XYZ file of C-alpha atoms in Angstrom:
346
model
C 63.007 0.603 -11.275
C 65.278 -2.139 -9.833
C 65.223 -5.574 -11.948
C 63.607 -8.178 -9.893
C 63.498 -5.899 -6.675
C 60.997 -6.688 -4.061
C 58.138 -4.246 -3.147
C 59.419 -1.302 -1.041
C 59.376 -2.318 2.547
C 57.120 0.441 3.601
C 54.647 -0.532 1.029
C 54.753 -3.920 2.026
C 54.537 -3.131 5.850
C 51.506 -0.639 4.837
C 49.449 -3.556 3.478
C 49.294 -4.712 6.923
C 50.980 -8.197 6.128
C 51.072 -10.512 9.027
C 53.795 -12.766 8.282
C 57.239 -11.989 7.063
C 57.979 -12.772 3.303
C 60.703 -15.482 3.039
C 63.427 -13.239 1.496
C 63.495 -11.045 4.739
C 63.796 -13.849 7.212
C 67.344 -14.106 8.593
C 69.069 -17.639 9.287
C 68.654 -18.416 12.966
C 72.156 -17.741 13.897
C 71.595 -13.879 12.785
C 68.457 -13.385 14.224
C 68.303 -10.638 16.975
C 66.606 -13.109 19.542
C 69.093 -15.838 18.643
C 69.190 -18.173 22.167
C 73.287 -17.744 22.330
C 72.949 -14.041 22.552
C 74.526 -12.881 25.657
C 72.834 -10.823 28.321
C 73.817 -7.144 28.287
C 75.199 -5.857 31.492
C 73.025 -2.828 32.540
C 75.955 -0.651 32.923
C 77.591 -1.372 29.411
C 76.598 1.452 26.900
C 78.226 3.509 24.300
C 80.729 6.274 25.766
C 79.659 9.789 25.448
C 82.498 12.378 24.448
C 81.912 16.065 24.927
C 84.132 17.696 22.243
C 83.944 21.062 24.096
C 85.711 19.547 27.276
C 89.318 20.012 27.747
C 89.729 16.182 28.188
C 88.143 15.533 24.812
C 91.278 13.767 23.053
C 91.714 11.530 26.089
C 87.933 10.411 25.937
C 88.365 9.929 22.346
C 91.402 7.868 22.414
C 89.810 5.560 25.225
C 86.478 5.076 23.255
C 88.512 4.494 19.809
C 90.594 1.852 21.678
C 87.657 0.351 23.690
C 84.868 0.454 21.397
C 85.258 1.672 17.943
C 81.981 3.706 18.528
C 81.069 6.711 20.578
C 78.562 9.486 20.853
C 79.706 13.133 20.689
C 78.060 16.078 22.134
C 79.548 19.841 22.105
C 79.950 19.174 18.470
C 78.653 22.619 17.297
C 76.160 21.259 14.738
C 73.134 23.233 15.489
C 70.092 21.321 16.852
C 68.000 23.030 14.466
C 69.947 21.587 11.349
C 69.456 18.218 12.752
C 65.991 18.602 13.556
C 65.425 19.928 9.897
C 67.444 16.872 8.477
C 65.129 14.263 10.505
C 62.116 16.325 9.310
C 62.995 16.298 5.664
C 63.645 12.591 5.917
C 60.435 11.786 7.458
C 58.434 14.220 5.055
C 60.163 12.147 2.204
C 59.179 8.534 3.301
C 55.704 9.857 4.401
C 55.072 11.248 0.836
C 52.839 9.270 -1.783
C 54.754 6.445 -3.578
C 54.499 7.936 -6.908
C 56.325 11.140 -5.725
C 58.988 8.925 -4.178
C 59.362 6.770 -7.028
C 60.582 9.728 -9.321
C 63.623 9.684 -7.455
C 64.132 5.729 -7.502
C 67.944 4.381 -7.857
C 68.981 3.650 -11.231
C 70.192 -0.165 -11.373
C 72.214 0.249 -14.523
C 74.509 2.587 -12.248
C 75.184 -0.621 -10.197
C 75.261 -1.255 -6.499
C 74.638 1.970 -4.146
C 73.196 4.060 -6.897
C 71.878 7.361 -5.767
C 68.494 7.723 -4.792
C 65.536 6.072 -3.454
C 65.854 2.114 -2.914
C 65.323 -1.043 -0.850
C 68.196 -3.351 -2.044
C 71.935 -2.064 -1.862
C 73.937 -5.413 -2.423
C 74.796 -6.748 -5.915
C 74.061 -10.382 -5.026
C 70.352 -11.209 -5.515
C 70.348 -14.258 -3.369
C 71.048 -12.586 -0.025
C 68.251 -12.074 2.676
C 66.788 -8.649 2.336
C 67.086 -5.864 5.041
C 63.798 -4.695 6.296
C 64.331 -1.224 5.260
C 64.025 1.589 2.610
C 66.659 4.333 2.088
C 67.740 7.517 0.033
C 71.321 7.743 -0.767
C 73.061 11.176 -1.450
C 75.989 11.682 -3.336
C 77.076 14.771 -1.898
C 81.190 15.146 -1.893
C 83.075 15.955 -3.591
C 80.966 19.040 -4.965
C 81.469 17.571 -8.593
C 79.351 14.619 -7.509
C 76.825 16.560 -5.746
C 73.715 17.340 -8.023
C 70.533 18.323 -6.103
C 68.425 17.658 -8.950
C 68.519 13.908 -8.003
C 67.136 14.823 -4.795
C 63.499 15.405 -3.775
C 61.949 18.438 -4.987
C 58.496 17.847 -3.118
C 59.763 18.380 0.462
C 60.251 21.882 1.288
C 63.961 23.071 1.913
C 64.941 19.234 1.455
C 67.851 20.051 -0.979
C 69.152 23.155 1.050
C 69.097 20.800 4.231
C 71.238 18.096 2.720
C 73.853 20.450 1.357
C 73.885 22.387 4.774
C 74.275 18.902 6.675
C 76.838 17.583 4.131
C 79.152 20.668 4.659
C 78.494 20.226 8.584
C 79.616 16.759 8.576
C 82.620 17.003 6.416
C 83.739 19.633 9.049
C 82.885 17.442 11.941
C 84.499 14.380 10.354
C 88.050 16.202 9.727
C 87.952 17.446 13.258
C 87.558 14.112 14.727
C 90.160 12.515 12.470
C 92.562 14.967 13.529
C 91.830 14.179 17.272
C 92.004 10.306 16.299
C 95.302 11.099 14.484
C 96.869 13.047 17.413
C 95.891 10.261 19.883
C 98.178 7.825 18.082
C 101.100 10.415 18.111
C 100.544 10.774 14.447
C 100.526 14.147 12.790
C 96.880 15.690 13.257
C 96.243 15.893 9.298
C 97.569 11.862 8.959
C 94.360 9.918 8.454
C 92.619 13.014 6.590
C 95.824 12.865 4.141
C 95.751 9.015 4.084
C 92.239 9.088 3.186
C 92.788 11.973 0.337
C 89.751 13.578 -1.440
C 86.827 12.766 0.533
C 83.923 11.001 -1.010
C 80.988 11.532 0.900
C 77.416 9.878 0.825
C 74.642 10.646 3.042
C 71.992 7.621 3.457
C 68.611 8.146 5.323
C 67.284 4.977 6.106
C 63.617 4.321 7.092
C 62.664 1.061 9.062
C 59.067 0.372 8.766
C 57.284 -1.589 11.577
C 57.910 -5.277 10.946
C 55.270 -7.939 11.507
C 57.849 -10.283 12.876
C 60.917 -8.328 14.332
C 62.472 -11.695 15.854
C 63.178 -13.001 12.404
C 64.596 -9.827 10.573
C 66.984 -7.255 10.642
C 66.832 -3.712 9.438
C 70.507 -3.741 8.803
C 72.583 -7.131 8.890
C 75.937 -6.990 11.040
C 78.723 -5.343 9.151
C 81.493 -2.759 9.762
C 81.510 0.161 7.525
C 83.980 0.089 4.581
C 85.446 3.614 4.651
C 87.159 5.772 7.213
C 84.330 7.188 9.536
C 80.686 7.325 9.709
C 78.810 9.748 11.623
C 75.244 8.829 12.362
C 71.977 10.311 13.971
C 68.732 8.545 14.724
C 65.389 9.299 15.975
C 64.062 8.502 19.475
C 62.951 5.153 18.790
C 66.346 3.150 18.924
C 67.295 -0.057 17.053
C 71.042 0.381 16.401
C 73.128 -1.958 18.079
C 77.164 -2.403 18.218
C 79.122 -5.616 18.864
C 81.194 -5.324 21.978
C 83.019 -8.358 23.414
C 80.516 -10.948 21.913
C 77.395 -8.975 22.874
C 75.069 -6.612 21.039
C 74.890 -3.447 22.905
C 71.990 -1.299 21.996
C 72.837 2.518 21.202
C 70.386 4.463 22.913
C 69.153 7.484 21.213
C 70.906 10.596 22.411
C 69.039 13.848 21.884
C 71.157 15.980 19.381
C 74.149 13.592 20.087
C 75.926 12.100 16.980
C 77.338 8.726 16.958
C 80.747 8.150 15.678
C 81.466 4.716 13.771
C 84.999 3.965 13.084
C 85.262 2.167 9.620
C 87.791 -0.338 7.981
C 90.011 1.900 6.310
C 90.645 3.530 9.794
C 91.454 0.197 11.361
C 93.872 -0.549 8.305
C 95.641 2.935 8.633
C 95.952 2.432 12.567
C 97.368 -1.095 12.031
C 94.394 -2.370 14.087
C 95.086 -0.313 17.166
C 91.760 1.136 16.548
C 89.115 -1.641 15.260
C 85.912 -0.654 13.117
C 82.859 -1.148 14.718
C 80.583 -4.061 13.856
C 76.812 -2.860 14.181
C 73.611 -3.745 12.973
C 70.000 -2.419 13.272
C 67.000 -4.527 14.742
C 63.451 -3.575 14.072
C 59.973 -3.449 15.999
C 56.396 -4.412 15.177
C 55.154 -0.789 16.561
C 57.070 2.049 15.330
C 58.875 3.054 12.092
C 62.440 4.422 12.829
C 64.442 6.968 10.881
C 68.435 7.308 10.935
C 70.831 9.148 8.926
C 74.540 7.979 8.274
C 77.132 9.977 6.739
C 79.926 8.293 5.095
C 83.445 9.759 4.710
C 85.342 7.703 2.390
C 88.617 7.616 -0.094
C 88.349 7.880 -3.696
C 87.952 4.565 -5.344
C 91.487 4.898 -6.898
C 93.115 5.781 -3.548
C 95.778 3.349 -2.227
C 95.027 2.768 1.691
C 98.135 1.684 3.612
C 99.013 1.047 7.090
C 100.961 4.168 8.798
C 104.714 3.136 9.150
C 104.927 4.822 12.463
C 102.456 1.967 13.896
C 104.505 -0.659 12.872
C 107.301 -2.154 14.804
C 109.044 -5.505 15.261
C 106.874 -5.967 18.160
C 103.784 -4.685 16.365
C 104.364 -6.060 12.604
C 101.868 -4.744 9.827
C 98.592 -6.721 10.025
C 96.946 -5.719 6.861
C 97.879 -5.835 3.190
C 97.790 -2.429 1.343
C 94.440 -2.006 -0.732
C 93.129 -0.024 -3.460
C 89.698 1.360 -2.288
C 87.805 0.536 -5.202
C 88.768 -3.040 -5.046
C 87.500 -3.248 -1.388
C 84.356 -1.535 -2.342
C 83.654 -4.154 -4.945
C 84.335 -7.077 -2.687
C 82.030 -5.679 -0.014
C 79.181 -5.100 -2.448
C 79.623 -8.288 -4.230
C 80.394 -10.817 -1.320
C 78.148 -8.971 1.109
C 79.242 -7.311 4.307
C 78.646 -10.335 7.191
C 80.561 -8.896 10.083
C 84.157 -8.109 9.182
C 84.950 -10.532 6.522
C 86.025 -8.144 4.200
C 88.777 -6.530 6.097
C 89.658 -9.947 7.564
C 90.473 -11.176 4.047
C 93.499 -8.474 4.056
C 94.925 -9.730 7.359
C 98.632 -10.534 6.444
C 98.417 -13.666 9.209
C 94.987 -14.733 9.522
């Protein structure tokens, strides 16, 4: 069990609590209904790229440059696999608490330990997210131990393995397109990242008694190279675009691509990582599955020299990825403050 951990959010929600406990109340400036929030133009929505189209590379280039996040369809990931993944996740979170707690995170292993948890950051004084999660360590295969994953949901472990392999293939396909869109060798970002460390996190956002005061996931950019996300039909994910929070409308069998901080460093800021958050609601639970494609902690991440010139000098200092991760978990994400700390000229 996690030391001094709050109750699981799901258990708290199921008691019928009518007021949000203090540790989940966001400061006014971070709340989803903050008065300064700009109205969202009706036509503004995350781009959709059909990877089976002959114009896919141009569409990816435009989406990376303008948004840092986009849906992909025509991705060749079977719909049956996406359905099985969502079904397995729901079956886990709907199971009795005593079954779930058999697979609880081990706090002795530090922040983001594998397993069932509710608190991911190392600092105990942070406002808590209104979510529970199960984090799977899936790549490299030396980290992958299905014995750490639920055994009481039929085909759960097999589904996670199949999904892990499918997401590795899709991430590498996308990184080759992204590299090529910058006139880099197609394998450039893939080679810069090196051996892939992949985690798959299933998040469960219970109905919230005061959703205007809470966040399911606070504003942040992801720390690795690229994130692939699927969600159910409830909605709640938002991306920050030109100072506005844009809802990401769920797309059946679409996969959301989110550029992360190491890709911003490698591309010298040509492509920015996407700041995003999850809002919650009072009526329906929501499930999402994020697959993170990251470097090893010993990997040194550097800006591509081909993207540095007199007119476009290097923007970010080189960084050892493990140092970046430690900063992210100790300080907390808070938008893009971790990558901003690497700016050569803030």
